[in-house]
mmCIF file of C-alpha atoms in Angstrom:
data_model
loop_
_atom_site.group_PDB
_atom_site.id
_atom_site.type_symbol
_atom_site.label_atom_id
_atom_site.label_comp_id
_atom_site.label_asym_id
_atom_site.label_seq_id
_atom_site.Cartn_x
_atom_site.Cartn_y
_atom_site.Cartn_z
ATOM 1 C CA MET A 1 -12.778 36.216 82.796
ATOM 2 C CA ARG A 2 -11.056 35.096 85.963
ATOM 3 C CA ARG A 3 -13.429 36.251 88.700
ATOM 4 C CA PHE A 4 -17.183 36.616 88.935
ATOM 5 C CA ALA A 5 -19.978 37.329 91.388
ATOM 6 C CA GLN A 6 -23.003 35.186 92.096
ATOM 7 C CA ALA A 7 -25.379 37.078 94.370
ATOM 8 C CA ILE A 8 -29.009 36.464 93.411
ATOM 9 C CA ALA A 9 -31.272 38.522 95.633
ATOM 10 C CA ASP A 10 -34.610 36.990 94.636
ATOM 11 C CA THR A 11 -36.423 35.292 91.792
ATOM 12 C CA GLU A 12 -37.197 38.681 90.228
ATOM 13 C CA SER A 13 -33.462 39.132 89.689
ATOM 14 C CA LEU A 14 -33.422 36.183 87.291
ATOM 15 C CA PRO A 15 -34.405 36.544 83.637
ATOM 16 C CA ALA A 16 -37.947 35.387 82.960
ATOM 17 C CA GLY A 17 -38.299 31.929 81.503
ATOM 18 C CA LEU A 18 -36.569 29.637 83.972
ATOM 19 C CA PRO A 19 -38.750 27.033 85.712
ATOM 20 C CA ALA A 20 -40.039 28.450 88.985
ATOM 21 C CA SER A 21 -38.499 25.675 91.091
ATOM 22 C CA LEU A 22 -35.035 26.339 89.658
ATOM 23 C CA ALA A 23 -35.431 30.091 90.135
ATOM 24 C CA ARG A 24 -36.395 29.646 93.787
ATOM 25 C CA THR A 25 -33.436 27.359 94.456
ATOM 26 C CA LEU A 26 -30.997 29.765 92.810
ATOM 27 C CA ALA A 27 -32.357 32.740 94.756
ATOM 28 C CA ALA A 28 -32.044 30.826 98.033
ATOM 29 C CA GLY A 29 -28.333 30.199 97.537
ATOM 30 C CA PRO A 30 -25.564 32.060 99.362
ATOM 31 C CA ASP A 31 -24.163 35.293 97.937
ATOM 32 C CA HIS A 32 -20.585 35.308 96.653
ATOM 33 C CA TYR A 33 -18.819 38.346 95.239
ATOM 34 C CA ASN A 34 -15.367 36.992 94.461
ATOM 35 C CA ILE A 35 -15.403 33.503 92.960
ATOM 36 C CA ALA A 36 -12.016 32.548 91.516
ATOM 37 C CA LYS A 37 -10.423 29.404 90.146
ATOM 38 C CA GLY A 38 -11.031 26.574 92.585
ATOM 39 C CA GLY A 39 -13.996 28.350 94.146
ATOM 40 C CA VAL A 40 -17.429 26.780 94.429
ATOM 41 C CA ALA A 41 -20.313 28.153 92.376
ATOM 42 C CA THR A 42 -23.895 27.126 91.707
ATOM 43 C CA VAL A 43 -24.660 25.846 88.218
ATOM 44 C CA LEU A 44 -27.575 24.321 86.352
ATOM 45 C CA ALA A 45 -26.922 20.864 84.926
ATOM 46 C CA ARG A 46 -28.709 17.691 83.949
ATOM 47 C CA ASP A 47 -29.070 15.132 86.722
ATOM 48 C CA HIS A 48 -28.499 11.413 86.209
ATOM 49 C CA ASP A 49 -32.171 10.977 85.333
ATOM 50 C CA GLY A 50 -32.088 13.729 82.716
ATOM 51 C CA SER A 51 -33.849 16.355 84.816
ATOM 52 C CA ILE A 52 -32.335 19.805 85.317
ATOM 53 C CA ALA A 53 -30.865 20.318 88.756
ATOM 54 C CA VAL A 54 -29.062 23.026 90.713
ATOM 55 C CA ALA A 55 -25.637 21.848 91.843
ATOM 56 C CA ASP A 56 -22.545 23.259 93.520
ATOM 57 C CA MET A 57 -19.369 22.686 91.512
ATOM 58 C CA VAL A 58 -15.739 23.784 91.561
ATOM 59 C CA TRP A 59 -14.690 26.338 88.935
ATOM 60 C CA GLY A 60 -11.957 24.898 86.736
ATOM 61 C CA LEU A 61 -12.870 21.716 84.886
ATOM 62 C CA VAL A 62 -10.931 18.581 85.813
ATOM 63 C CA PRO A 63 -11.202 15.927 83.068
ATOM 64 C CA ARG A 64 -12.238 12.499 84.265
ATOM 65 C CA TRP A 65 -8.992 10.943 83.007
ATOM 66 C CA SER A 66 -6.861 13.207 85.203
ATOM 67 C CA LYS A 67 -4.832 11.372 87.852
ATOM 68 C CA GLU A 68 -5.351 14.213 90.304
ATOM 69 C CA PRO A 69 -8.366 16.403 91.202
ATOM 70 C CA ALA A 70 -6.593 19.361 89.599
ATOM 71 C CA THR A 71 -4.873 20.380 86.375
ATOM 72 C CA PRO A 72 -1.532 22.093 85.693
ATOM 73 C CA TYR A 73 -3.270 24.354 83.177
ATOM 74 C CA THR A 74 -6.099 26.863 83.347
ATOM 75 C CA THR A 75 -9.533 25.359 82.646
ATOM 76 C CA VAL A 76 -11.846 28.042 84.010
ATOM 77 C CA THR A 77 -12.746 28.975 80.428
ATOM 78 C CA ALA A 78 -12.811 27.059 77.145
ATOM 79 C CA ARG A 79 -12.995 28.459 73.614
ATOM 80 C CA LEU A 80 -16.326 27.525 72.101
ATOM 81 C CA GLU A 81 -14.991 26.673 68.656
ATOM 82 C CA ARG A 82 -12.283 24.365 70.046
ATOM 83 C CA ALA A 83 -14.142 22.634 72.871
ATOM 84 C CA PRO A 84 -15.729 19.753 70.877
ATOM 85 C CA ARG A 85 -12.355 18.533 69.615
ATOM 86 C CA SER A 86 -10.314 19.307 72.721
ATOM 87 C CA ARG A 87 -8.918 16.372 74.677
ATOM 88 C CA ILE A 88 -9.872 18.186 77.852
ATOM 89 C CA TYR A 89 -13.418 19.195 76.958
ATOM 90 C CA ALA A 90 -14.647 16.859 74.204
ATOM 91 C CA GLN A 91 -16.408 14.377 76.472
ATOM 92 C CA ALA A 92 -18.004 17.123 78.532
ATOM 93 C CA TRP A 93 -19.163 18.802 75.310
ATOM 94 C CA ALA A 94 -20.824 15.595 74.164
ATOM 95 C CA GLN A 95 -22.464 14.698 77.456
ATOM 96 C CA ARG A 96 -22.402 17.395 80.131
ATOM 97 C CA PRO A 97 -23.565 20.922 79.250
ATOM 98 C CA CYS A 98 -24.208 23.315 82.112
ATOM 99 C CA VAL A 99 -25.314 26.915 82.671
ATOM 100 C CA LEU A 100 -23.665 29.360 85.045
ATOM 101 C CA PRO A 101 -25.910 32.099 86.477
ATOM 102 C CA MET A 102 -23.810 35.123 87.410
ATOM 103 C CA THR A 103 -24.443 38.621 88.691
ATOM 104 C CA GLY A 104 -21.504 39.800 86.631
ATOM 105 C CA TYR A 105 -17.780 39.351 86.211
ATOM 106 C CA TYR A 106 -14.527 41.249 86.594
ATOM 107 C CA LYS A 107 -12.457 42.152 83.530
ATOM 108 C CA TRP A 108 -9.348 44.271 83.209
ATOM 109 C CA ASP A 109 -9.475 47.485 81.192
ATOM 110 C CA ARG A 110 -6.093 47.313 79.474
ATOM 111 C CA ALA A 111 -6.610 50.618 77.674
ATOM 112 C CA ARG A 112 -5.772 52.347 80.961
ATOM 113 C CA ARG A 113 -2.272 52.766 82.385
ATOM 114 C CA PRO A 114 -2.084 51.104 84.754
ATOM 115 C CA PRO A 115 -4.829 48.663 83.687
ATOM 116 C CA TRP A 116 -7.860 48.767 85.933
ATOM 117 C CA PRO A 117 -10.592 46.233 86.767
ATOM 118 C CA LEU A 118 -14.164 46.812 85.639
ATOM 119 C CA PHE A 119 -17.264 44.927 86.673
ATOM 120 C CA VAL A 120 -19.447 43.816 83.770
ATOM 121 C CA GLN A 121 -23.163 43.338 84.370
ATOM 122 C CA ARG A 122 -26.555 43.639 82.709
ATOM 123 C CA LYS A 123 -27.848 47.193 82.492
ATOM 124 C CA ASP A 124 -31.185 46.078 83.918
ATOM 125 C CA GLY A 125 -29.466 44.404 86.868
ATOM 126 C CA ARG A 126 -30.763 40.918 86.125
ATOM 127 C CA VAL A 127 -28.677 37.761 86.249
ATOM 128 C CA LEU A 128 -26.642 36.667 83.226
ATOM 129 C CA LEU A 129 -26.703 33.048 82.050
ATOM 130 C CA ALA A 130 -23.447 31.697 80.591
ATOM 131 C CA ALA A 131 -23.068 28.411 78.717
ATOM 132 C CA GLY A 132 -20.554 25.983 80.168
ATOM 133 C CA LEU A 133 -19.456 22.374 80.469
ATOM 134 C CA TRP A 134 -19.056 20.222 83.545
ATOM 135 C CA GLU A 135 -17.289 17.005 84.399
ATOM 136 C CA HIS A 136 -17.364 14.358 87.114
ATOM 137 C CA TRP A 137 -13.995 13.163 88.390
ATOM 138 C CA GLU A 138 -13.520 10.194 90.686
ATOM 139 C CA SER A 139 -10.377 8.558 92.071
ATOM 140 C CA GLU A 140 -9.788 4.876 92.623
ATOM 141 C CA ASP A 141 -10.282 5.348 96.353
ATOM 142 C CA GLY A 142 -13.657 7.013 95.877
ATOM 143 C CA GLN A 143 -12.764 10.700 96.074
ATOM 144 C CA GLN A 144 -15.182 12.654 93.862
ATOM 145 C CA LEU A 145 -15.260 16.112 92.312
ATOM 146 C CA ASP A 146 -17.732 17.927 90.062
ATOM 147 C CA SER A 147 -16.178 20.867 88.216
ATOM 148 C CA PHE A 148 -17.065 23.214 85.364
ATOM 149 C CA THR A 149 -15.718 25.595 82.748
ATOM 150 C CA VAL A 150 -17.292 28.601 81.016
ATOM 151 C CA LEU A 151 -17.439 28.681 77.213
ATOM 152 C CA THR A 152 -16.038 31.852 75.639
ATOM 153 C CA GLY A 153 -15.823 33.471 72.236
ATOM 154 C CA PRO A 154 -16.102 36.797 70.399
ATOM 155 C CA ASN A 155 -18.824 38.959 71.907
ATOM 156 C CA HIS A 156 -19.233 42.458 70.504
ATOM 157 C CA ALA A 157 -21.919 43.273 73.065
ATOM 158 C CA ILE A 158 -19.201 43.647 75.705
ATOM 159 C CA PRO A 159 -18.858 47.406 76.221
ATOM 160 C CA ALA A 160 -15.764 49.334 75.168
ATOM 161 C CA PRO A 161 -13.000 49.807 76.108
ATOM 162 C CA LEU A 162 -12.986 46.129 77.071
ATOM 163 C CA THR A 163 -11.933 43.599 74.461
ATOM 164 C CA PRO A 164 -15.003 42.193 72.645
ATOM 165 C CA ASP A 165 -14.492 38.647 73.859
ATOM 166 C CA GLY A 166 -16.039 36.814 76.774
ATOM 167 C CA PRO A 167 -18.615 34.286 77.986
ATOM 168 C CA ILE A 168 -21.235 32.851 75.662
ATOM 169 C CA PHE A 169 -24.456 34.265 77.113
ATOM 170 C CA ILE A 170 -27.825 32.682 76.429
ATOM 171 C CA ALA A 171 -31.446 33.501 77.223
ATOM 172 C CA PRO A 172 -33.488 31.118 79.443
ATOM 173 C CA ALA A 173 -35.151 29.303 76.519
ATOM 174 C CA ALA A 174 -31.786 28.679 74.867
ATOM 175 C CA ALA A 175 -30.316 27.692 78.229
ATOM 176 C CA LEU A 176 -32.931 24.981 78.670
ATOM 177 C CA ASP A 177 -32.293 23.763 75.126
ATOM 178 C CA TRP A 178 -28.546 23.728 75.775
ATOM 179 C CA LEU A 179 -29.060 21.665 78.910
ATOM 180 C CA SER A 180 -31.230 19.216 76.988
ATOM 181 C CA GLY A 181 -28.401 18.548 74.529
ATOM 182 C CA ALA A 182 -30.095 20.274 71.590
ATOM 183 C CA PHE A 183 -26.956 22.039 70.306
ATOM 184 C CA LYS A 184 -24.460 19.619 68.806
ATOM 185 C CA THR A 185 -22.033 22.113 67.268
ATOM 186 C CA PRO A 186 -20.475 25.426 68.287
ATOM 187 C CA ALA A 187 -22.299 27.076 65.372
ATOM 188 C CA ALA A 188 -25.643 25.834 66.686
ATOM 189 C CA LEU A 189 -24.980 27.259 70.140
ATOM 190 C CA ASN A 190 -23.619 30.495 68.705
ATOM 191 C CA ALA A 191 -26.760 30.941 66.637
ATOM 192 C CA ARG A 192 -28.830 31.018 69.847
ATOM 193 C CA ALA A 193 -26.397 33.098 71.887
ATOM 194 C CA THR A 194 -27.855 36.446 72.926
ATOM 195 C CA THR A 195 -26.236 39.047 75.120
ATOM 196 C CA PRO A 196 -28.521 41.595 76.792
ATOM 197 C CA ALA A 197 -27.368 45.194 77.072
ATOM 198 C CA LEU A 198 -24.303 45.333 79.311
ATOM 199 C CA GLU A 199 -22.523 48.019 81.272
ATOM 200 C CA ALA A 200 -19.069 48.106 82.852
ATOM 201 C CA TYR A 201 -17.803 50.326 85.650
ATOM 202 C CA ALA A 202 -14.563 50.632 87.598
ATOM 203 C CA VAL A 203 -14.241 48.744 90.880
ATOM 204 C CA SER A 204 -11.524 48.386 93.470
ATOM 205 C CA ARG A 205 -8.539 46.115 92.925
ATOM 206 C CA ALA A 206 -9.389 44.577 96.297
ATOM 207 C CA PHE A 207 -11.060 41.623 94.609
ATOM 208 C CA ARG A 208 -7.524 40.298 93.997
ATOM 209 C CA ASP A 209 -7.407 39.434 97.693
ATOM 210 C CA PRO A 210 -8.801 35.865 97.913
ATOM 211 C CA ALA A 211 -9.999 36.523 101.460
ATOM 212 C CA ARG A 212 -12.381 39.269 100.326
ATOM 213 C CA ASP A 213 -15.938 38.243 99.525
ATOM 214 C CA ASP A 214 -18.409 41.008 100.282
ATOM 215 C CA TYR A 215 -20.701 43.399 98.440
ATOM 216 C CA THR A 216 -18.290 46.329 98.765
ATOM 217 C CA LEU A 217 -16.181 44.754 95.994
ATOM 218 C CA LEU A 218 -18.930 45.847 93.578
ATOM 219 C CA GLU A 219 -18.968 49.480 94.677
ATOM 220 C CA PRO A 220 -17.870 51.940 91.956
ATOM 221 C CA VAL A 221 -14.532 53.698 92.421
ATOM 222 C CA ASP A 222 -12.576 56.478 90.753
ATOM 223 C CA PRO A 223 -9.517 54.699 89.286
ATOM 224 C CA ASP A 224 -7.363 57.834 89.350
ATOM 225 C CA ALA A 225 -8.008 58.356 93.051
ATOM 226 C CA ALA A 226 -7.813 54.665 93.941
ATOM 227 C CA ALA A 227 -4.548 54.091 92.057
ATOM 228 C CA ALA A 228 -2.666 55.838 94.837
ATOM 229 C CA THR A 229 -3.789 53.323 97.457
ATOM 230 C CA ALA A 230 -1.684 50.330 98.439
ATOM 231 C CA GLU A 231 -2.145 46.894 96.914
ATOM 232 C CA PRO A 232 -4.119 44.371 98.973
ATOM 233 C CA PRO A 233 -1.833 42.790 101.576
ATOM 234 C CA GLN A 234 -2.577 39.357 100.169
ATOM 235 C CA TRP A 235 -3.472 38.212 96.683
ATOM 236 C CA ASP A 236 -3.468 35.015 94.626
ATOM 237 C CA GLY A 237 -1.414 35.859 91.543
ATOM 238 C CA ASP A 238 -4.237 37.426 89.515
ATOM 239 C CA ALA A 239 -1.936 40.195 88.345
ATOM 240 C CA TRP A 240 -3.128 43.028 86.138
ATOM 241 C CA ASP A 241 -1.045 41.759 83.221
ATOM 242 C CA GLU A 242 -2.366 38.202 83.286
ATOM 243 C CA ARG A 243 -3.900 37.377 79.914
ATOM 244 C CA ASP A 244 -7.186 35.521 79.642
ATOM 245 C CA ALA A 245 -5.748 32.272 78.296
ATOM 246 C CA ASP A 246 -8.570 29.946 77.359
ATOM 247 C CA GLU A 247 -7.015 26.508 77.448
#
């Protein structure tokens, strides 16, 4: 998972069970169809007083001990089983769970030649909730950054021919428990993980262009016909053969 969409049309698009105030705030947010590393997304997280809040954060967790507001390694995803003992994620695991609402995400179908991007979403069209971790970074001169990562692991609900591995999805009740700090181990979170029925369909490779962010990126395409078209004139290195490294 290296790109995702967050375009919540209304509160009816969200799975039932979230507090109404959170659902309204999420639905009122701007639509984004091409969020990549370093992009800003809306997440659910605990506020300083322990309440659940909606916050905008940068995708790609920056640990608080980092000297710079960036990392030389990829931190957009973190393996669930390794996160609690990881130098990068351990403190966030212990103190800062978050939930990422997403319309769906892009994933390469590597069974095709050439590989082709598919968009993965719920069959019923509702929003997916993915478990994540967030961190607050601050420099000595007062510069601040809130960033997040998405927890990943084996997920056999992801439709073939895609590899059965991806975000840890949770239902609203489990999401609220996760945000409250109820799950202390990866096994505890895994036991509550539930993936609704998913579907995946071919989309244009145009999402590789960082300047593109519109609903047409989600329109279905015929890969055989589209393969003859030129590559986007500008792209950010998200090549078809990039592997989904987790840490």
